[in-house]
Amino acid sequence: MSLTDKAIDQLRELIRSGALPPGSKLPPEPDLAAQLGLSRNLAREAVKALAVARVLEIRRGDGTYVTSLQPSLLLEGLGGAVDLLQSDSGALLDLMEVRRLLEPVATALAATRISEDGLAEVKRHLDAMREARDDVERLNAHDAAFHRAVVAATGNEPLVTLLEGVSGRTLRARIWRGLVDDRAAGRTLAEHEAIFTALARRDAPLSQAAALLHVSNTEQWLREHVDDPGGDSSRA
């Protein structure tokens, strides 16, 4: 490990141990460096690194604070990192594989926890998808919102953030699919209706199966088309 990495670990341990809880203000730089047994330069680099990771917030003229440490804040950079892979068709397929591993299980969990309000939110996006079946952009926007509402029903914030990060990347793939495959809208609607029906029944195994079928169909379509030399995978 480099000296900077060790400094980051030392500062992270103060936060992890509760010595610097969420919302607390860090000591002035000289005091922090002395507390950690570091040079001021190393302490400064550690602070900068944890600020980039959203663990710390540097407030100009006020000081540096530990953030809320909420999963949605700490993991929100995932979507941006995933977007950097947008020109890599292999990475896109790997992300679809991750989605296939996580989303069906999350949907099954949602079936056991979803409230009436949560179910109504899912249905609202399903109804909007039906109305937008000839508008690919709008259809896919409500497609993404449908899945977001399903996963949100689990009440598991890290899971919501992880899947949002992965699905944000695959949204463009679904738009591309709709543009080049005129049968996609009908299949997409039928698959989402099956997921909603299973959720409404609070049937976890059926919900998982319906979600697995939906994600697997999208993944299979991408595997058949993303490397098609006659297509433009950069649109995905």
PDB file of C-alpha atoms in Angstrom:
ATOM      1  CA  MET A   1       0.000   0.000   0.000  1.00  0.00           C
ATOM      2  CA  SER A   2       1.157   3.529  -0.705  1.00  0.00           C
ATOM      3  CA  LEU A   3       1.457   6.039   2.112  1.00  0.00           C
ATOM      4  CA  THR A   4      -1.629   7.814   0.760  1.00  0.00           C
ATOM      5  CA  ASP A   5      -3.623   4.560   0.819  1.00  0.00           C
ATOM      6  CA  LYS A   6      -2.572   3.970   4.414  1.00  0.00           C
ATOM      7  CA  ALA A   7      -3.603   7.511   5.328  1.00  0.00           C
ATOM      8  CA  ILE A   8      -7.007   6.954   3.712  1.00  0.00           C
ATOM      9  CA  ASP A   9      -7.429   3.722   5.672  1.00  0.00           C
ATOM     10  CA  GLN A  10      -6.562   5.447   8.942  1.00  0.00           C
ATOM     11  CA  LEU A  11      -9.080   8.215   8.358  1.00  0.00           C
ATOM     12  CA  ARG A  12     -11.706   5.738   7.183  1.00  0.00           C
ATOM     13  CA  GLU A  13     -11.190   3.727  10.379  1.00  0.00           C
ATOM     14  CA  LEU A  14     -11.920   6.816  12.500  1.00  0.00           C
ATOM     15  CA  ILE A  15     -15.227   7.136  10.669  1.00  0.00           C
ATOM     16  CA  ARG A  16     -15.997   3.412  10.767  1.00  0.00           C
ATOM     17  CA  SER A  17     -15.299   3.214  14.502  1.00  0.00           C
ATOM     18  CA  GLY A  18     -17.649   6.099  15.264  1.00  0.00           C
ATOM     19  CA  ALA A  19     -14.903   8.422  16.439  1.00  0.00           C
ATOM     20  CA  LEU A  20     -16.070  10.666  13.580  1.00  0.00           C
ATOM     21  CA  PRO A  21     -19.797   9.928  13.257  1.00  0.00           C
ATOM     22  CA  PRO A  22     -22.044  11.089  10.377  1.00  0.00           C
ATOM     23  CA  GLY A  23     -22.419  14.858  10.361  1.00  0.00           C
ATOM     24  CA  SER A  24     -19.382  15.523  12.538  1.00  0.00           C
ATOM     25  CA  LYS A  25     -16.743  18.084  11.646  1.00  0.00           C
ATOM     26  CA  LEU A  26     -13.146  16.995  11.177  1.00  0.00           C
ATOM     27  CA  PRO A  27     -10.470  18.649  13.313  1.00  0.00           C
ATOM     28  CA  PRO A  28      -8.377  21.344  11.600  1.00  0.00           C
ATOM     29  CA  GLU A  29      -5.813  19.871   9.231  1.00  0.00           C
ATOM     30  CA  PRO A  30      -2.794  20.224  11.589  1.00  0.00           C
ATOM     31  CA  ASP A  31      -4.702  18.568  14.438  1.00  0.00           C
ATOM     32  CA  LEU A  32      -6.003  15.778  12.179  1.00  0.00           C
ATOM     33  CA  ALA A  33      -2.508  15.094  10.857  1.00  0.00           C
ATOM     34  CA  ALA A  34      -1.131  14.916  14.380  1.00  0.00           C
ATOM     35  CA  GLN A  35      -3.981  12.642  15.518  1.00  0.00           C
ATOM     36  CA  LEU A  36      -3.273  10.241  12.666  1.00  0.00           C
ATOM     37  CA  GLY A  37       0.506  10.536  12.940  1.00  0.00           C
ATOM     38  CA  LEU A  38       0.724  11.778   9.365  1.00  0.00           C
ATOM     39  CA  SER A  39       2.213  14.691   7.508  1.00  0.00           C
ATOM     40  CA  ARG A  40      -0.219  17.450   6.609  1.00  0.00           C
ATOM     41  CA  ASN A  41       0.170  16.585   2.928  1.00  0.00           C
ATOM     42  CA  LEU A  42      -0.873  12.973   3.514  1.00  0.00           C
ATOM     43  CA  ALA A  43      -3.799  14.032   5.693  1.00  0.00           C
ATOM     44  CA  ARG A  44      -4.888  16.459   2.960  1.00  0.00           C
ATOM     45  CA  GLU A  45      -4.702  13.741   0.274  1.00  0.00           C
ATOM     46  CA  ALA A  46      -6.736  11.350   2.430  1.00  0.00           C
ATOM     47  CA  VAL A  47      -9.413  13.976   2.944  1.00  0.00           C
ATOM     48  CA  LYS A  48      -9.565  14.706  -0.793  1.00  0.00           C
ATOM     49  CA  ALA A  49      -9.904  11.015  -1.646  1.00  0.00           C
ATOM     50  CA  LEU A  50     -12.741  10.459   0.823  1.00  0.00           C
ATOM     51  CA  ALA A  51     -14.453  13.626  -0.404  1.00  0.00           C
ATOM     52  CA  VAL A  52     -14.459  12.191  -3.951  1.00  0.00           C
ATOM     53  CA  ALA A  53     -15.985   9.002  -2.518  1.00  0.00           C
ATOM     54  CA  ARG A  54     -18.712  11.136  -0.866  1.00  0.00           C
ATOM     55  CA  VAL A  55     -17.632  10.020   2.591  1.00  0.00           C
ATOM     56  CA  LEU A  56     -16.538  13.563   3.426  1.00  0.00           C
ATOM     57  CA  GLU A  57     -17.909  16.937   2.358  1.00  0.00           C
ATOM     58  CA  ILE A  58     -15.565  19.899   2.085  1.00  0.00           C
ATOM     59  CA  ARG A  59     -17.429  23.132   2.816  1.00  0.00           C
ATOM     60  CA  ARG A  60     -15.408  26.097   1.720  1.00  0.00           C
ATOM     61  CA  GLY A  61     -14.841  28.538   4.543  1.00  0.00           C
ATOM     62  CA  ASP A  62     -16.442  26.199   7.087  1.00  0.00           C
ATOM     63  CA  GLY A  63     -14.454  22.984   7.248  1.00  0.00           C
ATOM     64  CA  THR A  64     -14.786  19.329   6.356  1.00  0.00           C
ATOM     65  CA  TYR A  65     -17.676  17.165   7.548  1.00  0.00           C
ATOM     66  CA  VAL A  66     -18.522  13.494   7.516  1.00  0.00           C
ATOM     67  CA  THR A  67     -21.539  13.034   5.252  1.00  0.00           C
ATOM     68  CA  SER A  68     -24.725  11.191   6.187  1.00  0.00           C
ATOM     69  CA  LEU A  69     -23.037   7.977   4.979  1.00  0.00           C
ATOM     70  CA  GLN A  70     -26.349   6.907   3.468  1.00  0.00           C
ATOM     71  CA  PRO A  71     -25.957   4.060   0.940  1.00  0.00           C
ATOM     72  CA  SER A  72     -27.659   6.092  -1.783  1.00  0.00           C
ATOM     73  CA  LEU A  73     -25.016   8.803  -1.363  1.00  0.00           C
ATOM     74  CA  LEU A  74     -22.003   6.505  -1.140  1.00  0.00           C
ATOM     75  CA  LEU A  75     -23.079   4.327  -4.060  1.00  0.00           C
ATOM     76  CA  GLU A  76     -24.426   7.012  -6.371  1.00  0.00           C
ATOM     77  CA  GLY A  77     -21.111   7.153  -8.200  1.00  0.00           C
ATOM     78  CA  LEU A  78     -21.784   3.653  -9.497  1.00  0.00           C
ATOM     79  CA  GLY A  79     -24.075   4.899 -12.247  1.00  0.00           C
ATOM     80  CA  GLY A  80     -21.443   7.326 -13.483  1.00  0.00           C
ATOM     81  CA  ALA A  81     -18.779   4.625 -13.446  1.00  0.00           C
ATOM     82  CA  VAL A  82     -21.082   2.282 -15.334  1.00  0.00           C
ATOM     83  CA  ASP A  83     -21.781   4.955 -17.949  1.00  0.00           C
ATOM     84  CA  LEU A  84     -18.068   5.079 -18.731  1.00  0.00           C
ATOM     85  CA  LEU A  85     -18.450   1.517 -20.028  1.00  0.00           C
ATOM     86  CA  GLN A  86     -21.098   2.516 -22.558  1.00  0.00           C
ATOM     87  CA  SER A  87     -18.926   1.832 -25.620  1.00  0.00           C
ATOM     88  CA  ASP A  88     -17.856  -1.604 -24.363  1.00  0.00           C
ATOM     89  CA  SER A  89     -20.312  -4.232 -25.599  1.00  0.00           C
ATOM     90  CA  GLY A  90     -18.701  -6.901 -23.402  1.00  0.00           C
ATOM     91  CA  ALA A  91     -19.198  -4.747 -20.327  1.00  0.00           C
ATOM     92  CA  LEU A  92     -22.834  -4.172 -21.298  1.00  0.00           C
ATOM     93  CA  LEU A  93     -23.442  -7.909 -21.410  1.00  0.00           C
ATOM     94  CA  ASP A  94     -21.695  -8.334 -18.053  1.00  0.00           C
ATOM     95  CA  LEU A  95     -23.984  -5.669 -16.573  1.00  0.00           C
ATOM     96  CA  MET A  96     -27.042  -7.440 -17.940  1.00  0.00           C
ATOM     97  CA  GLU A  97     -25.764 -10.592 -16.260  1.00  0.00           C
ATOM     98  CA  VAL A  98     -25.493  -8.718 -12.958  1.00  0.00           C
ATOM     99  CA  ARG A  99     -29.036  -7.460 -13.417  1.00  0.00           C
ATOM    100  CA  ARG A 100     -30.251 -11.014 -14.107  1.00  0.00           C
ATOM    101  CA  LEU A 101     -28.615 -12.234 -10.899  1.00  0.00           C
ATOM    102  CA  LEU A 102     -30.002  -9.454  -8.685  1.00  0.00           C
ATOM    103  CA  GLU A 103     -33.316  -8.194 -10.034  1.00  0.00           C
ATOM    104  CA  PRO A 104     -35.405 -11.410  -9.947  1.00  0.00           C
ATOM    105  CA  VAL A 105     -34.428 -12.025  -6.313  1.00  0.00           C
ATOM    106  CA  ALA A 106     -35.197  -8.376  -5.480  1.00  0.00           C
ATOM    107  CA  THR A 107     -38.588  -8.732  -7.167  1.00  0.00           C
ATOM    108  CA  ALA A 108     -39.363 -11.814  -5.088  1.00  0.00           C
ATOM    109  CA  LEU A 109     -38.460  -9.893  -1.935  1.00  0.00           C
ATOM    110  CA  ALA A 110     -40.642  -6.987  -3.062  1.00  0.00           C
ATOM    111  CA  ALA A 111     -43.613  -9.358  -3.371  1.00  0.00           C
ATOM    112  CA  THR A 112     -43.371 -10.102   0.359  1.00  0.00           C
ATOM    113  CA  ARG A 113     -43.025  -6.451   1.396  1.00  0.00           C
ATOM    114  CA  ILE A 114     -44.849  -4.276  -1.100  1.00  0.00           C
ATOM    115  CA  SER A 115     -47.555  -2.008   0.302  1.00  0.00           C
ATOM    116  CA  GLU A 116     -50.802  -1.044  -1.400  1.00  0.00           C
ATOM    117  CA  ASP A 117     -49.291   2.355  -2.183  1.00  0.00           C
ATOM    118  CA  GLY A 118     -46.201   0.695  -3.604  1.00  0.00           C
ATOM    119  CA  LEU A 119     -48.317  -1.598  -5.742  1.00  0.00           C
ATOM    120  CA  ALA A 120     -50.300   1.399  -6.998  1.00  0.00           C
ATOM    121  CA  GLU A 121     -47.024   3.114  -7.982  1.00  0.00           C
ATOM    122  CA  VAL A 122     -45.941   0.056  -9.968  1.00  0.00           C
ATOM    123  CA  LYS A 123     -49.349  -0.073 -11.681  1.00  0.00           C
ATOM    124  CA  ARG A 124     -49.163   3.629 -12.526  1.00  0.00           C
ATOM    125  CA  HIS A 125     -46.003   3.058 -14.527  1.00  0.00           C
ATOM    126  CA  LEU A 126     -47.433  -0.072 -16.126  1.00  0.00           C
ATOM    127  CA  ASP A 127     -50.491   1.908 -17.269  1.00  0.00           C
ATOM    128  CA  ALA A 128     -48.187   4.636 -18.610  1.00  0.00           C
ATOM    129  CA  MET A 129     -46.235   2.010 -20.538  1.00  0.00           C
ATOM    130  CA  ARG A 130     -49.436   0.794 -22.172  1.00  0.00           C
ATOM    131  CA  GLU A 131     -50.280   4.339 -23.245  1.00  0.00           C
ATOM    132  CA  ALA A 132     -46.757   4.949 -24.568  1.00  0.00           C
ATOM    133  CA  ARG A 133     -46.261   1.728 -26.515  1.00  0.00           C
ATOM    134  CA  ASP A 134     -45.678   3.694 -29.734  1.00  0.00           C
ATOM    135  CA  ASP A 135     -43.299   6.165 -28.088  1.00  0.00           C
ATOM    136  CA  VAL A 136     -40.045   4.303 -27.473  1.00  0.00           C
ATOM    137  CA  GLU A 137     -38.375   6.960 -25.309  1.00  0.00           C
ATOM    138  CA  ARG A 138     -41.417   7.394 -23.067  1.00  0.00           C
ATOM    139  CA  LEU A 139     -42.042   3.663 -22.913  1.00  0.00           C
ATOM    140  CA  ASN A 140     -38.516   3.012 -21.712  1.00  0.00           C
ATOM    141  CA  ALA A 141     -38.618   5.847 -19.182  1.00  0.00           C
ATOM    142  CA  HIS A 142     -41.654   4.239 -17.531  1.00  0.00           C
ATOM    143  CA  ASP A 143     -40.046   0.818 -17.929  1.00  0.00           C
ATOM    144  CA  ALA A 144     -37.125   2.034 -15.788  1.00  0.00           C
ATOM    145  CA  ALA A 145     -39.484   3.681 -13.289  1.00  0.00           C
ATOM    146  CA  PHE A 146     -41.532   0.463 -13.067  1.00  0.00           C
ATOM    147  CA  HIS A 147     -38.477  -1.531 -12.004  1.00  0.00           C
ATOM    148  CA  ARG A 148     -37.308   1.225  -9.668  1.00  0.00           C
ATOM    149  CA  ALA A 149     -40.683   1.164  -7.906  1.00  0.00           C
ATOM    150  CA  VAL A 150     -40.556  -2.626  -7.593  1.00  0.00           C
ATOM    151  CA  VAL A 151     -37.090  -2.671  -6.052  1.00  0.00           C
ATOM    152  CA  ALA A 152     -37.932   0.313  -3.816  1.00  0.00           C
ATOM    153  CA  ALA A 153     -40.698  -1.839  -2.307  1.00  0.00           C
ATOM    154  CA  THR A 154     -38.004  -4.056  -0.757  1.00  0.00           C
ATOM    155  CA  GLY A 155     -37.019  -1.190   1.534  1.00  0.00           C
ATOM    156  CA  ASN A 156     -33.373  -2.132   0.927  1.00  0.00           C
ATOM    157  CA  GLU A 157     -31.626   1.114   0.004  1.00  0.00           C
ATOM    158  CA  PRO A 158     -28.260  -0.374  -1.066  1.00  0.00           C
ATOM    159  CA  LEU A 159     -30.073  -2.831  -3.335  1.00  0.00           C
ATOM    160  CA  VAL A 160     -32.117  -0.009  -4.873  1.00  0.00           C
ATOM    161  CA  THR A 161     -28.981   2.031  -5.552  1.00  0.00           C
ATOM    162  CA  LEU A 162     -27.018  -0.891  -6.980  1.00  0.00           C
ATOM    163  CA  LEU A 163     -29.756  -1.890  -9.396  1.00  0.00           C
ATOM    164  CA  GLU A 164     -30.407   1.719 -10.362  1.00  0.00           C
ATOM    165  CA  GLY A 165     -26.735   2.064 -11.248  1.00  0.00           C
ATOM    166  CA  VAL A 166     -26.779  -1.049 -13.412  1.00  0.00           C
ATOM    167  CA  SER A 167     -30.164  -0.394 -15.021  1.00  0.00           C
ATOM    168  CA  GLY A 168     -29.274   3.211 -15.827  1.00  0.00           C
ATOM    169  CA  ARG A 169     -26.720   1.853 -18.258  1.00  0.00           C
ATOM    170  CA  THR A 170     -29.027  -0.771 -19.732  1.00  0.00           C
ATOM    171  CA  LEU A 171     -31.811   1.780 -20.295  1.00  0.00           C
ATOM    172  CA  ARG A 172     -30.158   2.871 -23.539  1.00  0.00           C
ATOM    173  CA  ALA A 173     -29.939  -0.756 -24.571  1.00  0.00           C
ATOM    174  CA  ARG A 174     -33.689  -1.121 -24.103  1.00  0.00           C
ATOM    175  CA  ILE A 175     -34.281   2.056 -26.141  1.00  0.00           C
ATOM    176  CA  TRP A 176     -32.094   0.692 -28.907  1.00  0.00           C
ATOM    177  CA  ARG A 177     -34.032  -2.576 -28.770  1.00  0.00           C
ATOM    178  CA  GLY A 178     -37.311  -0.714 -29.172  1.00  0.00           C
ATOM    179  CA  LEU A 179     -35.983   1.232 -32.140  1.00  0.00           C
ATOM    180  CA  VAL A 180     -34.829  -1.792 -34.112  1.00  0.00           C
ATOM    181  CA  ASP A 181     -37.281  -4.475 -33.004  1.00  0.00           C
ATOM    182  CA  ASP A 182     -40.898  -3.522 -33.644  1.00  0.00           C
ATOM    183  CA  ARG A 183     -42.135  -6.517 -31.654  1.00  0.00           C
ATOM    184  CA  ALA A 184     -40.316  -5.464 -28.493  1.00  0.00           C
ATOM    185  CA  ALA A 185     -43.024  -3.167 -27.136  1.00  0.00           C
ATOM    186  CA  GLY A 186     -45.662  -5.885 -27.074  1.00  0.00           C
ATOM    187  CA  ARG A 187     -43.346  -8.409 -25.440  1.00  0.00           C
ATOM    188  CA  THR A 188     -42.141  -5.851 -22.914  1.00  0.00           C
ATOM    189  CA  LEU A 189     -45.687  -4.982 -21.893  1.00  0.00           C
ATOM    190  CA  ALA A 190     -46.680  -8.636 -21.525  1.00  0.00           C
ATOM    191  CA  GLU A 191     -43.619  -9.370 -19.369  1.00  0.00           C
ATOM    192  CA  HIS A 192     -44.252  -6.362 -17.138  1.00  0.00           C
ATOM    193  CA  GLU A 193     -47.919  -7.279 -16.754  1.00  0.00           C
ATOM    194  CA  ALA A 194     -46.840 -10.750 -15.597  1.00  0.00           C
ATOM    195  CA  ILE A 195     -44.524  -9.201 -12.987  1.00  0.00           C
ATOM    196  CA  PHE A 196     -47.271  -6.897 -11.739  1.00  0.00           C
ATOM    197  CA  THR A 197     -49.821  -9.737 -11.517  1.00  0.00           C
ATOM    198  CA  ALA A 198     -47.398 -11.816  -9.445  1.00  0.00           C
ATOM    199  CA  LEU A 199     -46.662  -8.871  -7.157  1.00  0.00           C
ATOM    200  CA  ALA A 200     -50.374  -8.188  -6.693  1.00  0.00           C
ATOM    201  CA  ARG A 201     -50.783 -11.787  -5.551  1.00  0.00           C
ATOM    202  CA  ARG A 202     -47.838 -11.368  -3.159  1.00  0.00           C
ATOM    203  CA  ASP A 203     -46.440 -14.511  -4.792  1.00  0.00           C
ATOM    204  CA  ALA A 204     -42.663 -14.384  -4.341  1.00  0.00           C
ATOM    205  CA  PRO A 205     -41.691 -17.445  -6.451  1.00  0.00           C
ATOM    206  CA  LEU A 206     -43.946 -16.330  -9.311  1.00  0.00           C
ATOM    207  CA  SER A 207     -42.629 -12.767  -9.080  1.00  0.00           C
ATOM    208  CA  GLN A 208     -39.059 -14.030  -9.256  1.00  0.00           C
ATOM    209  CA  ALA A 209     -39.855 -16.257 -12.244  1.00  0.00           C
ATOM    210  CA  ALA A 210     -41.612 -13.440 -14.111  1.00  0.00           C
ATOM    211  CA  ALA A 211     -38.723 -11.031 -13.511  1.00  0.00           C
ATOM    212  CA  LEU A 212     -36.149 -13.657 -14.485  1.00  0.00           C
ATOM    213  CA  LEU A 213     -37.967 -14.329 -17.758  1.00  0.00           C
ATOM    214  CA  HIS A 214     -38.124 -10.612 -18.533  1.00  0.00           C
ATOM    215  CA  VAL A 215     -34.456  -9.867 -17.828  1.00  0.00           C
ATOM    216  CA  SER A 216     -33.285 -13.075 -19.499  1.00  0.00           C
ATOM    217  CA  ASN A 217     -35.192 -12.241 -22.688  1.00  0.00           C
ATOM    218  CA  THR A 218     -33.579  -8.791 -22.833  1.00  0.00           C
ATOM    219  CA  GLU A 219     -30.157 -10.267 -22.139  1.00  0.00           C
ATOM    220  CA  GLN A 220     -30.594 -12.935 -24.820  1.00  0.00           C
ATOM    221  CA  TRP A 221     -31.678 -10.351 -27.381  1.00  0.00           C
ATOM    222  CA  LEU A 222     -28.599  -8.249 -26.606  1.00  0.00           C
ATOM    223  CA  ARG A 223     -26.278 -11.242 -26.881  1.00  0.00           C
ATOM    224  CA  GLU A 224     -27.671 -11.903 -30.351  1.00  0.00           C
ATOM    225  CA  HIS A 225     -27.461  -8.283 -31.555  1.00  0.00           C
ATOM    226  CA  VAL A 226     -24.875  -6.269 -29.646  1.00  0.00           C
ATOM    227  CA  ASP A 227     -21.953  -7.569 -31.702  1.00  0.00           C
ATOM    228  CA  ASP A 228     -23.883  -7.616 -34.970  1.00  0.00           C
ATOM    229  CA  PRO A 229     -21.516  -6.009 -37.481  1.00  0.00           C
ATOM    230  CA  GLY A 230     -24.516  -4.631 -39.316  1.00  0.00           C
ATOM    231  CA  GLY A 231     -25.844  -2.865 -36.200  1.00  0.00           C
ATOM    232  CA  ASP A 232     -24.680   0.103 -34.183  1.00  0.00           C
ATOM    233  CA  SER A 233     -24.042  -1.163 -30.657  1.00  0.00           C
ATOM    234  CA  SER A 234     -22.910   2.307 -29.561  1.00  0.00           C
ATOM    235  CA  ARG A 235     -26.564   3.314 -29.584  1.00  0.00           C
ATOM    236  CA  ALA A 236     -27.275   0.880 -26.763  1.00  0.00           C
TER     237      ALA A 236
END
